[in-house]
Structures are given as C-alpha cells and as structure tokens.
PDB file of C-alpha atoms in Angstrom:
ATOM      1  CA  MET H   1       7.856  15.731   2.901  1.00 77.00           C
ATOM      2  CA  ILE H   2       7.904  12.076   1.925  1.00 81.00           C
ATOM      3  CA  ASN H   3      10.891  11.152   3.846  1.00 85.00           C
ATOM      4  CA  LYS H   4       9.438  13.158   7.397  1.00 90.00           C
ATOM      5  CA  TYR H   5       6.577  10.560   7.445  1.00 94.00           C
ATOM      6  CA  LYS H   6       9.259   7.914   6.606  1.00 94.00           C
ATOM      7  CA  GLN H   7      11.593   8.680   9.145  1.00 95.00           C
ATOM      8  CA  LEU H   8       8.508   8.840  11.458  1.00 96.00           C
ATOM      9  CA  VAL H   9       6.975   5.064  10.457  1.00 97.00           C
ATOM     10  CA  GLU H  10      10.866   3.963  10.379  1.00 96.00           C
ATOM     11  CA  GLY H  11      11.208   4.928  13.967  1.00 96.00           C
ATOM     12  CA  ALA H  12       7.588   3.433  15.078  1.00 97.00           C
ATOM     13  CA  LEU H  13       8.377   0.369  13.425  1.00 97.00           C
ATOM     14  CA  LEU H  14      11.851   0.044  14.801  1.00 96.00           C
ATOM     15  CA  ASP H  15      10.211   0.673  18.500  1.00 96.00           C
ATOM     16  CA  TYR H  16       7.648  -2.077  18.006  1.00 96.00           C
ATOM     17  CA  MET H  17       9.497  -4.667  16.436  1.00 95.00           C
ATOM     18  CA  GLY H  18      12.053  -4.829  18.825  1.00 92.00           C
ATOM     19  CA  GLY H  19       9.599  -5.068  21.451  1.00 90.00           C
ATOM     20  CA  LEU H  20       8.060  -8.534  19.853  1.00 88.00           C
ATOM     21  CA  ARG H  21       8.833 -11.637  21.716  1.00 83.00           C
ATOM     22  CA  ALA H  22       7.321 -14.793  20.695  1.00 78.00           C
ATOM     23  CA  ALA H  23       6.345 -17.224  23.129  1.00 75.00           C
ATOM     24  CA  GLN H  24       9.676 -18.583  22.859  1.00 77.00           C
ATOM     25  CA  HIS H  25      12.672 -17.086  20.901  1.00 72.00           C
ATOM     26  CA  THR H  26      12.920 -19.456  17.413  1.00 84.00           C
ATOM     27  CA  ILE H  27      13.858 -17.893  14.255  1.00 93.00           C
ATOM     28  CA  LEU H  28      10.856 -17.328  12.831  1.00 94.00           C
ATOM     29  CA  GLU H  29      11.160 -13.708  15.113  1.00 93.00           C
ATOM     30  CA  ASP H  30      14.617 -12.873  13.655  1.00 94.00           C
ATOM     31  CA  ALA H  31      12.613 -13.303   9.987  1.00 96.00           C
ATOM     32  CA  MET H  32       9.856 -10.985  10.998  1.00 96.00           C
ATOM     33  CA  LYS H  33      12.542  -8.330  11.583  1.00 96.00           C
ATOM     34  CA  TYR H  34      14.470  -9.180   8.899  1.00 97.00           C
ATOM     35  CA  ALA H  35      11.264  -8.596   6.627  1.00 97.00           C
ATOM     36  CA  VAL H  36      10.308  -5.699   7.985  1.00 97.00           C
ATOM     37  CA  LEU H  37      13.214  -3.903   8.913  1.00 95.00           C
ATOM     38  CA  SER H  38      15.069  -4.248   5.239  1.00 92.00           C
ATOM     39  CA  GLY H  39      13.932  -0.873   3.971  1.00 86.00           C
ATOM     40  CA  GLY H  40      11.110   0.251   2.004  1.00 89.00           C
ATOM     41  CA  LYS H  41       9.682   3.494   0.524  1.00 91.00           C
ATOM     42  CA  ARG H  42       6.683   3.183   3.751  1.00 95.00           C
ATOM     43  CA  LEU H  43       4.580   4.558   1.225  1.00 95.00           C
ATOM     44  CA  ARG H  44       1.182   3.442   2.677  1.00 97.00           C
ATOM     45  CA  PRO H  45       1.658   3.755   6.131  1.00 97.00           C
ATOM     46  CA  SER H  46       2.671   7.623   5.320  1.00 97.00           C
ATOM     47  CA  LEU H  47      -0.529   7.599   3.386  1.00 97.00           C
ATOM     48  CA  LEU H  48      -2.523   7.104   6.314  1.00 98.00           C
ATOM     49  CA  LEU H  49      -1.026   8.965   8.476  1.00 97.00           C
ATOM     50  CA  MET H  50      -1.506  11.973   5.515  1.00 97.00           C
ATOM     51  CA  SER H  51      -5.098  10.816   5.300  1.00 98.00           C
ATOM     52  CA  TYR H  52      -5.455  11.101   9.119  1.00 97.00           C
ATOM     53  CA  GLY H  53      -3.616  14.640   9.035  1.00 96.00           C
ATOM     54  CA  MET H  54      -6.306  16.175   7.049  1.00 97.00           C
ATOM     55  CA  TYR H  55      -8.270  16.102  10.251  1.00 96.00           C
ATOM     56  CA  ALA H  56      -5.967  16.442  12.715  1.00 95.00           C
ATOM     57  CA  ASN H  57      -3.077  18.639  13.992  1.00 91.00           C
ATOM     58  CA  GLU H  58      -0.873  15.635  14.893  1.00 93.00           C
ATOM     59  CA  VAL H  59      -0.349  12.687  13.307  1.00 96.00           C
ATOM     60  CA  LYS H  60       1.310  10.352  15.805  1.00 96.00           C
ATOM     61  CA  SER H  61      -1.780   9.373  17.687  1.00 96.00           C
ATOM     62  CA  ALA H  62      -2.581   7.294  14.445  1.00 98.00           C
ATOM     63  CA  LEU H  63       0.755   5.708  14.066  1.00 98.00           C
ATOM     64  CA  PRO H  64      -0.878   1.691  15.481  1.00 98.00           C
ATOM     65  CA  TYR H  65      -2.641   1.980  12.204  1.00 98.00           C
ATOM     66  CA  ALA H  66       0.391   2.922  10.305  1.00 98.00           C
ATOM     67  CA  ILE H  67       2.430  -0.188  11.567  1.00 98.00           C
ATOM     68  CA  GLY H  68      -0.447  -2.370  10.860  1.00 98.00           C
ATOM     69  CA  ILE H  69      -0.489  -1.189   7.461  1.00 98.00           C
ATOM     70  CA  GLU H  70       3.142  -2.197   6.552  1.00 98.00           C
ATOM     71  CA  LEU H  71       2.851  -5.355   8.480  1.00 98.00           C
ATOM     72  CA  ILE H  72       0.093  -6.278   5.991  1.00 98.00           C
ATOM     73  CA  HIS H  73       2.111  -5.023   3.209  1.00 97.00           C
ATOM     74  CA  THR H  74       5.402  -6.866   4.515  1.00 97.00           C
ATOM     75  CA  TYR H  75       3.465 -10.345   4.633  1.00 98.00           C
ATOM     76  CA  SER H  76       1.955  -9.733   1.180  1.00 97.00           C
ATOM     77  CA  LEU H  77       5.750  -9.246  -0.157  1.00 97.00           C
ATOM     78  CA  VAL H  78       7.214 -12.199   1.887  1.00 97.00           C
ATOM     79  CA  HIS H  79       4.305 -14.325   0.549  1.00 97.00           C
ATOM     80  CA  ASP H  80       4.677 -12.829  -3.364  1.00 95.00           C
ATOM     81  CA  ASP H  81       8.476 -13.495  -2.966  1.00 96.00           C
ATOM     82  CA  LEU H  82       7.722 -17.508  -2.494  1.00 96.00           C
ATOM     83  CA  PRO H  83       8.501 -20.343  -5.006  1.00 95.00           C
ATOM     84  CA  ALA H  84       5.248 -21.153  -5.346  1.00 93.00           C
ATOM     85  CA  MET H  85       4.604 -17.430  -6.194  1.00 92.00           C
ATOM     86  CA  ASP H  86       6.668 -15.108  -7.785  1.00 89.00           C
ATOM     87  CA  ASN H  87       9.917 -16.782  -7.029  1.00 91.00           C
ATOM     88  CA  ASP H  88      11.995 -14.030  -6.479  1.00 93.00           C
ATOM     89  CA  ASP H  89      15.490 -14.370  -4.707  1.00 95.00           C
ATOM     90  CA  TYR H  90      15.782 -10.812  -4.117  1.00 94.00           C
ATOM     91  CA  ARG H  91      13.715  -7.740  -2.888  1.00 92.00           C
ATOM     92  CA  ARG H  92      15.256  -4.438  -2.250  1.00 87.00           C
ATOM     93  CA  GLY H  93      18.716  -5.826  -3.281  1.00 89.00           C
ATOM     94  CA  LEU H  94      18.628  -8.217  -0.594  1.00 94.00           C
ATOM     95  CA  GLN H  95      17.607 -12.190   0.026  1.00 96.00           C
ATOM     96  CA  THR H  96      14.342 -12.506   0.189  1.00 97.00           C
ATOM     97  CA  VAL H  97      12.848 -14.327   3.608  1.00 97.00           C
ATOM     98  CA  HIS H  98      12.951 -17.687   2.015  1.00 97.00           C
ATOM     99  CA  LYS H  99      16.538 -17.310   0.662  1.00 97.00           C
ATOM    100  CA  LYS H 100      17.923 -15.371   3.795  1.00 96.00           C
ATOM    101  CA  PHE H 101      16.042 -18.286   6.089  1.00 97.00           C
ATOM    102  CA  ASP H 102      13.963 -21.118   4.123  1.00 95.00           C
ATOM    103  CA  GLU H 103      10.418 -21.385   2.728  1.00 97.00           C
ATOM    104  CA  ALA H 104       8.499 -22.848   6.013  1.00 96.00           C
ATOM    105  CA  THR H 105       9.765 -19.441   7.780  1.00 96.00           C
ATOM    106  CA  ALA H 106       9.058 -17.599   5.392  1.00 97.00           C
ATOM    107  CA  ILE H 107       5.376 -19.114   5.148  1.00 97.00           C
ATOM    108  CA  LEU H 108       5.295 -18.686   8.815  1.00 96.00           C
ATOM    109  CA  ALA H 109       6.765 -15.146   9.320  1.00 96.00           C
ATOM    110  CA  GLY H 110       4.175 -14.037   6.439  1.00 97.00           C
ATOM    111  CA  ASP H 111       1.130 -15.326   8.658  1.00 97.00           C
ATOM    112  CA  ALA H 112       2.616 -13.913  12.155  1.00 97.00           C
ATOM    113  CA  LEU H 113       3.143 -10.557  10.456  1.00 98.00           C
ATOM    114  CA  LEU H 114      -0.782 -10.438   9.168  1.00 98.00           C
ATOM    115  CA  THR H 115      -1.804 -11.568  12.700  1.00 97.00           C
ATOM    116  CA  GLN H 116       0.121  -8.978  14.684  1.00 97.00           C
ATOM    117  CA  ALA H 117      -0.804  -6.318  12.140  1.00 98.00           C
ATOM    118  CA  PHE H 118      -4.468  -6.623  14.019  1.00 98.00           C
ATOM    119  CA  GLN H 119      -2.681  -7.160  17.382  1.00 97.00           C
ATOM    120  CA  CYS H 120      -1.039  -3.800  16.969  1.00 97.00           C
ATOM    121  CA  MET H 121      -3.860  -2.030  15.774  1.00 98.00           C
ATOM    122  CA  LEU H 122      -6.515  -3.710  18.157  1.00 98.00           C
ATOM    123  CA  GLU H 123      -4.359  -2.830  21.242  1.00 97.00           C
ATOM    124  CA  ASP H 124      -4.785   0.819  20.644  1.00 97.00           C
ATOM    125  CA  ALA H 125      -8.654   0.199  20.007  1.00 97.00           C
ATOM    126  CA  ALA H 126      -8.771  -1.084  23.413  1.00 97.00           C
ATOM    127  CA  LYS H 127      -7.307   1.907  24.902  1.00 96.00           C
ATOM    128  CA  ALA H 128     -10.354   4.293  23.085  1.00 95.00           C
ATOM    129  CA  GLU H 129     -11.839   7.312  25.114  1.00 94.00           C
ATOM    130  CA  GLY H 130     -15.075   6.954  24.947  1.00 94.00           C
ATOM    131  CA  VAL H 131     -17.419   5.032  22.496  1.00 96.00           C
ATOM    132  CA  ARG H 132     -16.944   7.277  19.508  1.00 95.00           C
ATOM    133  CA  ASP H 133     -13.279   7.173  19.367  1.00 96.00           C
ATOM    134  CA  LEU H 134     -13.915   2.945  19.850  1.00 97.00           C
ATOM    135  CA  GLN H 135     -16.070   3.310  17.022  1.00 97.00           C
ATOM    136  CA  SER H 136     -13.907   5.257  14.494  1.00 97.00           C
ATOM    137  CA  LYS H 137     -11.162   2.751  15.706  1.00 98.00           C
ATOM    138  CA  ILE H 138     -13.224  -0.243  14.660  1.00 98.00           C
ATOM    139  CA  GLU H 139     -14.678   1.315  11.626  1.00 98.00           C
ATOM    140  CA  ALA H 140     -11.040   1.973  10.436  1.00 98.00           C
ATOM    141  CA  MET H 141     -10.136  -1.747  10.999  1.00 98.00           C
ATOM    142  CA  LYS H 142     -12.692  -2.996   9.360  1.00 98.00           C
ATOM    143  CA  VAL H 143     -11.990  -1.186   5.843  1.00 98.00           C
ATOM    144  CA  ILE H 144      -8.493  -2.224   6.331  1.00 98.00           C
ATOM    145  CA  SER H 145      -9.328  -5.825   6.797  1.00 97.00           C
ATOM    146  CA  LEU H 146     -11.956  -5.591   3.686  1.00 97.00           C
ATOM    147  CA  ARG H 147      -9.061  -3.603   1.653  1.00 96.00           C
ATOM    148  CA  ALA H 148      -6.408  -6.141   2.259  1.00 96.00           C
ATOM    149  CA  GLY H 149      -8.568  -9.598   2.383  1.00 95.00           C
ATOM    150  CA  LEU H 150     -10.715 -11.625   0.063  1.00 94.00           C
ATOM    151  CA  GLN H 151     -12.754  -8.264  -1.361  1.00 92.00           C
ATOM    152  CA  GLY H 152      -9.516  -6.331  -2.089  1.00 94.00           C
ATOM    153  CA  MET H 153      -5.712  -7.326  -2.432  1.00 96.00           C
ATOM    154  CA  ILE H 154      -5.624 -11.359  -1.937  1.00 95.00           C
ATOM    155  CA  THR H 155      -8.217 -11.329  -5.060  1.00 94.00           C
ATOM    156  CA  GLY H 156      -5.998  -9.125  -6.859  1.00 93.00           C
ATOM    157  CA  GLN H 157      -3.085 -11.778  -6.281  1.00 92.00           C
ATOM    158  CA  MET H 158      -4.781 -14.442  -7.050  1.00 93.00           C
ATOM    159  CA  ILE H 159      -5.758 -12.735 -10.485  1.00 91.00           C
ATOM    160  CA  ASP H 160      -2.363 -12.143 -10.919  1.00 88.00           C
ATOM    161  CA  MET H 161      -1.011 -15.737 -10.459  1.00 87.00           C
ATOM    162  CA  GLU H 162      -3.645 -17.301 -12.910  1.00 84.00           C
ATOM    163  CA  GLN H 163      -2.385 -18.647 -16.515  1.00 70.00           C
ATOM    164  CA  ALA H 164      -5.470 -17.489 -18.380  1.00 79.00           C
ATOM    165  CA  ARG H 165      -4.938 -14.551 -21.082  1.00 86.00           C
ATOM    166  CA  LEU H 166      -6.347 -11.283 -19.346  1.00 89.00           C
ATOM    167  CA  THR H 167      -7.772  -8.618 -21.111  1.00 91.00           C
ATOM    168  CA  LEU H 168      -7.177  -4.838 -20.624  1.00 92.00           C
ATOM    169  CA  GLU H 169     -10.304  -4.884 -18.363  1.00 93.00           C
ATOM    170  CA  ASP H 170      -9.161  -7.912 -16.508  1.00 93.00           C
ATOM    171  CA  LEU H 171      -6.034  -5.867 -16.051  1.00 94.00           C
ATOM    172  CA  GLU H 172      -7.051  -2.819 -14.805  1.00 94.00           C
ATOM    173  CA  PHE H 173      -9.245  -4.983 -12.480  1.00 94.00           C
ATOM    174  CA  MET H 174      -6.230  -6.771 -11.100  1.00 94.00           C
ATOM    175  CA  TYR H 175      -4.382  -3.346 -10.529  1.00 94.00           C
ATOM    176  CA  SER H 176      -7.194  -2.369  -8.472  1.00 95.00           C
ATOM    177  CA  ARG H 177      -7.557  -5.130  -6.244  1.00 94.00           C
ATOM    178  CA  LYS H 178      -3.557  -5.605  -5.849  1.00 91.00           C
ATOM    179  CA  THR H 179      -2.630  -2.132  -5.417  1.00 93.00           C
ATOM    180  CA  SER H 180      -5.300   0.346  -4.932  1.00 95.00           C
ATOM    181  CA  ASP H 181      -6.885  -1.523  -2.513  1.00 96.00           C
ATOM    182  CA  LEU H 182      -4.075  -1.324  -0.192  1.00 96.00           C
ATOM    183  CA  PHE H 183      -3.825   2.441  -0.656  1.00 97.00           C
ATOM    184  CA  ALA H 184      -7.442   2.482   0.128  1.00 97.00           C
ATOM    185  CA  ALA H 185      -7.103   0.748   3.093  1.00 98.00           C
ATOM    186  CA  ALA H 186      -4.435   3.158   4.280  1.00 98.00           C
ATOM    187  CA  LEU H 187      -6.036   6.301   3.068  1.00 98.00           C
ATOM    188  CA  GLN H 188      -9.498   5.210   4.331  1.00 98.00           C
ATOM    189  CA  GLY H 189      -8.359   4.104   7.273  1.00 98.00           C
ATOM    190  CA  GLY H 190      -6.574   7.312   8.276  1.00 98.00           C
ATOM    191  CA  ALA H 191      -9.535   9.140   7.367  1.00 98.00           C
ATOM    192  CA  ILE H 192     -12.051   7.236   9.260  1.00 98.00           C
ATOM    193  CA  LEU H 193      -9.703   7.853  12.211  1.00 98.00           C
ATOM    194  CA  GLY H 194     -10.059  11.527  11.719  1.00 97.00           C
ATOM    195  CA  GLY H 195     -13.694  11.685  11.683  1.00 96.00           C
ATOM    196  CA  ALA H 196     -14.413  11.898   7.383  1.00 97.00           C
ATOM    197  CA  SER H 197     -18.045  11.624   6.516  1.00 97.00           C
ATOM    198  CA  GLY H 198     -19.263   9.463   3.746  1.00 96.00           C
ATOM    199  CA  ASP H 199     -19.191  11.615   1.019  1.00 97.00           C
ATOM    200  CA  GLU H 200     -15.347  12.315   2.159  1.00 98.00           C
ATOM    201  CA  LEU H 201     -14.403   8.610   2.460  1.00 97.00           C
ATOM    202  CA  ASN H 202     -15.929   8.016  -1.226  1.00 97.00           C
ATOM    203  CA  LEU H 203     -13.871  10.558  -3.045  1.00 98.00           C
ATOM    204  CA  ILE H 204     -10.970   9.444  -0.944  1.00 98.00           C
ATOM    205  CA  GLY H 205     -11.632   6.141  -1.944  1.00 97.00           C
ATOM    206  CA  ARG H 206     -11.949   7.072  -5.286  1.00 97.00           C
ATOM    207  CA  PHE H 207      -8.332   9.064  -5.160  1.00 98.00           C
ATOM    208  CA  ALA H 208      -6.785   5.888  -3.754  1.00 97.00           C
ATOM    209  CA  ASP H 209      -8.093   4.224  -7.272  1.00 96.00           C
ATOM    210  CA  THR H 210      -6.611   6.879  -9.063  1.00 96.00           C
ATOM    211  CA  LEU H 211      -3.460   6.558  -7.120  1.00 96.00           C
ATOM    212  CA  GLY H 212      -2.733   2.941  -7.187  1.00 95.00           C
ATOM    213  CA  MET H 213      -3.312   2.959 -11.075  1.00 96.00           C
ATOM    214  CA  ALA H 214      -1.059   5.807 -11.725  1.00 95.00           C
ATOM    215  CA  PHE H 215       1.531   3.623  -9.439  1.00 94.00           C
ATOM    216  CA  GLN H 216       1.217   0.580 -10.783  1.00 94.00           C
ATOM    217  CA  ILE H 217       1.494   2.148 -14.450  1.00 95.00           C
ATOM    218  CA  ARG H 218       4.562   3.875 -13.481  1.00 93.00           C
ATOM    219  CA  ASP H 219       5.963   0.744 -12.639  1.00 92.00           C
ATOM    220  CA  ASP H 220       4.825  -1.440 -16.155  1.00 93.00           C
ATOM    221  CA  LEU H 221       6.750   1.779 -18.017  1.00 93.00           C
ATOM    222  CA  GLN H 222      10.210   1.157 -15.809  1.00 91.00           C
ATOM    223  CA  ASP H 223      10.153  -2.290 -16.499  1.00 91.00           C
ATOM    224  CA  TYR H 224       8.528  -2.365 -19.938  1.00 93.00           C
ATOM    225  CA  HIS H 225      11.496  -3.733 -21.949  1.00 92.00           C
ATOM    226  CA  ARG H 226      12.224  -6.342 -19.563  1.00 92.00           C
ATOM    227  CA  ASP H 227       8.482  -7.464 -19.521  1.00 91.00           C
ATOM    228  CA  SER H 228       8.280  -7.041 -23.563  1.00 91.00           C
ATOM    229  CA  VAL H 229      10.696  -9.773 -23.819  1.00 90.00           C
ATOM    230  CA  MET H 230       9.599 -12.119 -21.245  1.00 87.00           C
ATOM    231  CA  GLY H 231       6.109 -11.609 -22.558  1.00 86.00           C
ATOM    232  CA  LYS H 232       4.390 -10.693 -19.183  1.00 88.00           C
ATOM    233  CA  GLN H 233       0.951  -8.769 -19.497  1.00 91.00           C
ATOM    234  CA  THR H 234       0.730  -5.489 -18.118  1.00 94.00           C
ATOM    235  CA  ILE H 235      -1.223  -2.524 -19.337  1.00 95.00           C
ATOM    236  CA  ALA H 236       1.961  -0.669 -20.619  1.00 95.00           C
ATOM    237  CA  VAL H 237       2.723  -3.922 -22.547  1.00 94.00           C
ATOM    238  CA  GLU H 238      -0.648  -4.368 -23.924  1.00 94.00           C
ATOM    239  CA  VAL H 239      -1.673  -0.775 -24.579  1.00 95.00           C
ATOM    240  CA  GLY H 240       2.015   0.704 -25.871  1.00 95.00           C
ATOM    241  CA  ARG H 241       4.454   3.012 -23.985  1.00 93.00           C
ATOM    242  CA  ASP H 242       3.121   5.829 -25.297  1.00 94.00           C
ATOM    243  CA  GLU H 243      -0.815   4.904 -24.402  1.00 95.00           C
ATOM    244  CA  ALA H 244       0.219   3.930 -20.851  1.00 95.00           C
ATOM    245  CA  GLU H 245       1.715   7.523 -20.292  1.00 93.00           C
ATOM    246  CA  ILE H 246      -1.486   8.895 -22.096  1.00 94.00           C
ATOM    247  CA  LEU H 247      -3.644   6.960 -19.335  1.00 94.00           C
ATOM    248  CA  MET H 248      -1.371   7.882 -16.014  1.00 94.00           C
ATOM    249  CA  ARG H 249      -1.946  11.595 -17.132  1.00 93.00           C
ATOM    250  CA  GLU H 250      -5.085  10.905 -16.900  1.00 94.00           C
ATOM    251  CA  MET H 251      -5.075   8.912 -13.730  1.00 95.00           C
ATOM    252  CA  TRP H 252      -2.965  12.036 -12.470  1.00 94.00           C
ATOM    253  CA  GLN H 253      -5.605  14.965 -13.369  1.00 95.00           C
ATOM    254  CA  ARG H 254      -8.859  12.732 -12.054  1.00 96.00           C
ATOM    255  CA  GLY H 255      -6.573  12.401  -8.672  1.00 97.00           C
ATOM    256  CA  MET H 256      -5.980  15.902  -8.862  1.00 96.00           C
ATOM    257  CA  ASP H 257      -9.562  17.054  -9.666  1.00 97.00           C
ATOM    258  CA  ILE H 258     -11.011  14.909  -6.435  1.00 98.00           C
ATOM    259  CA  LEU H 259      -8.279  16.581  -4.416  1.00 98.00           C
ATOM    260  CA  GLU H 260      -9.397  19.704  -5.497  1.00 97.00           C
ATOM    261  CA  THR H 261     -13.281  18.703  -4.655  1.00 98.00           C
ATOM    262  CA  LEU H 262     -12.020  17.513  -1.198  1.00 98.00           C
ATOM    263  CA  GLN H 263     -10.629  20.918  -0.678  1.00 97.00           C
ATOM    264  CA  GLY H 264     -12.950  23.605  -2.447  1.00 97.00           C
ATOM    265  CA  ASP H 265     -16.216  21.650  -0.805  1.00 96.00           C
ATOM    266  CA  TYR H 266     -14.875  20.239   2.614  1.00 97.00           C
ATOM    267  CA  GLY H 267     -12.399  22.274   3.579  1.00 96.00           C
ATOM    268  CA  LEU H 268      -9.256  19.418   3.839  1.00 97.00           C
ATOM    269  CA  LYS H 269      -5.884  19.979   3.599  1.00 94.00           C
ATOM    270  CA  THR H 270      -4.783  18.264   0.580  1.00 96.00           C
ATOM    271  CA  GLN H 271      -1.295  19.589  -0.417  1.00 95.00           C
ATOM    272  CA  GLN H 272       0.366  16.390   1.001  1.00 95.00           C
ATOM    273  CA  LEU H 273      -1.509  14.253  -1.118  1.00 96.00           C
ATOM    274  CA  ARG H 274      -0.775  16.429  -4.431  1.00 95.00           C
ATOM    275  CA  GLU H 275       2.711  16.204  -3.550  1.00 93.00           C
ATOM    276  CA  VAL H 276       2.724  12.489  -3.463  1.00 94.00           C
ATOM    277  CA  LEU H 277       0.435  12.127  -6.722  1.00 94.00           C
ATOM    278  CA  ASP H 278       3.083  14.441  -8.324  1.00 92.00           C
ATOM    279  CA  PHE H 279       5.843  12.591  -6.799  1.00 89.00           C
ATOM    280  CA  ILE H 280       4.475   9.285  -7.883  1.00 85.00           C
ATOM    281  CA  VAL H 281       3.317  10.092 -11.554  1.00 84.00           C
ATOM    282  CA  GLY H 282       6.962  12.103 -11.881  1.00 71.00           C
ATOM    283  CA  GLU H 283       7.558  15.064 -13.242  1.00 54.00           C
ATOM    284  CA  ASN H 284       8.269  14.119 -16.922  1.00 45.00           C
ATOM    285  CA  ILE H 285       5.065  12.620 -16.957  1.00 50.00           C
ATOM    286  CA  SER H 286       2.889  15.147 -15.427  1.00 40.00           C
ATOM    287  CA  PRO H 287       1.223  17.526 -17.124  1.00 39.00           C
ATOM    288  CA  LYS H 288       2.388  21.515 -17.002  1.00 30.00           C
TER     289      LYS H 288
END
C-alpha cells in the first residue's frame, strides 16, 4: 500500500521537476532536481494523499499539495545537511547537495525548493472551481505553512541546533516540532482538501503528533548505540532502550485509539493510516 502511493508520488515528482525551468539555466536547476529525485520514502506526501483519500474516491487531484509537501521536506534536508547545521557528507548513500555541488548552491537550492512548493500549490488553487474549493485549498496551504514554519518545523530545527542540555520535556517538544509538525501538515492538509470538519482536523492533528513521536523514537532506537557513544541527546538515550520501546508502544496505542474514533464516530476510512502506524512502529514493537 505504501509502495503504491510512493510510485504515484514519484511519477508526479518526475513530471513536475522535469518541467522546471529557471529564468536562465544554471547549475541551480540541476541541484534542485538532484535533491528531489535522489530517492526517499516519500512518506509525507503519501500521508497527504491517504488523508485526502479518507474523504475522496480518488487522490490524484491532491497531488500538487503532495508535491508541495515533498519539496518542503527536501529543502529542509538540504539545509539540515549544510556544514553550519549537521554537516553531513552523505544522505541515502549519495553525496549531499553541498558536497555534490557547493555550499552556496545548496543554500539557494533549498531556498528555491521552498518557494517552488508554494508556487506548485498556488498554481492549483488558481484553478479552483468555486469559492468553497478555493477556500479549502487556501486553508490547506495555511496549515502547511504554519506547521512547516516558525510555529512548527523551523523552531524544532533551531532547538536541535542549540548547545544547551535539554530536559526530556524539551526533547519531546523538539520532536513534536521538528518531526510531528510536518506529518501534521500532510495529514491535516489532505483532510482539509477533502472537506474535514473542525473536530476531525483536531483528531487528525493528535494522530500526527503520536505518529511523529513513534517515528522519531524508532529512529532513536535504530541509532541507539551510535548516539550513546557520541553523547547525542535523544529520548532513547535519556530514558534507555527499554523505556523508549514502552513509550513507542504507548504512541502506537494512542494512535490506534484516535483512528478508532475517526472511524467509529465519523465514519472515516482509516485502514491505510493503521497500516502506516504499524509499519512505522514495526511488528517487533507493536503490541499484539
């Protein structure tokens, strides 16, 4: 199921990036395409399509917003990898953008991808059929910009860069901003496009929080030995492997409870999101 959405997103990204043309061809164009088309799980755009699919029989009409989410995610990775931030030489087995090209090109490529994300979504909004359709598209872009910006992901990245010792509460807050908020941008954005009510959006936002926390703790557990040796602050390092697994199980159960409410009380089709939560947490961790 996840691969089905990934293939749909990959095809849309290939078409979109293939049609990009700068005012004058420069290496910047190549760097943007390299960053976007160098692989990845495409989880966030897939989540947007799944969320939209709870309300609609087809999902292709939401692809411009799925593309927008992925361009935002990619720009954040390009900037995260820069020497001034995480200083990484490789991502997904390939050279990072600043290593493949140069640092200035990587900065500008990230800037351009972020701008292009909203251009892609706005071009679709300009084709809206009626006031209600236009309003839902504007509201989707609003929540995406909120979750990806100063109130969301950017603040999480800033906290991650600070040298001060973080408490467990600080780490949880950082995870909710840096990871969960872009999940919420995708899930709430897709639901808004589908016509979700306020109560449904609130529950979907809470689900995104639990999904993002489970996702980040799983990453912590995978890197537990390396992070422990390096002294990196993560929730898993702070509480220990066993307690981190217990916390991840709690996130799994909380997420499943929210999906049960969305299905039972609001009649939404939540099976695909259940599968994603199971996939992220993993069969060896999920309670039976």
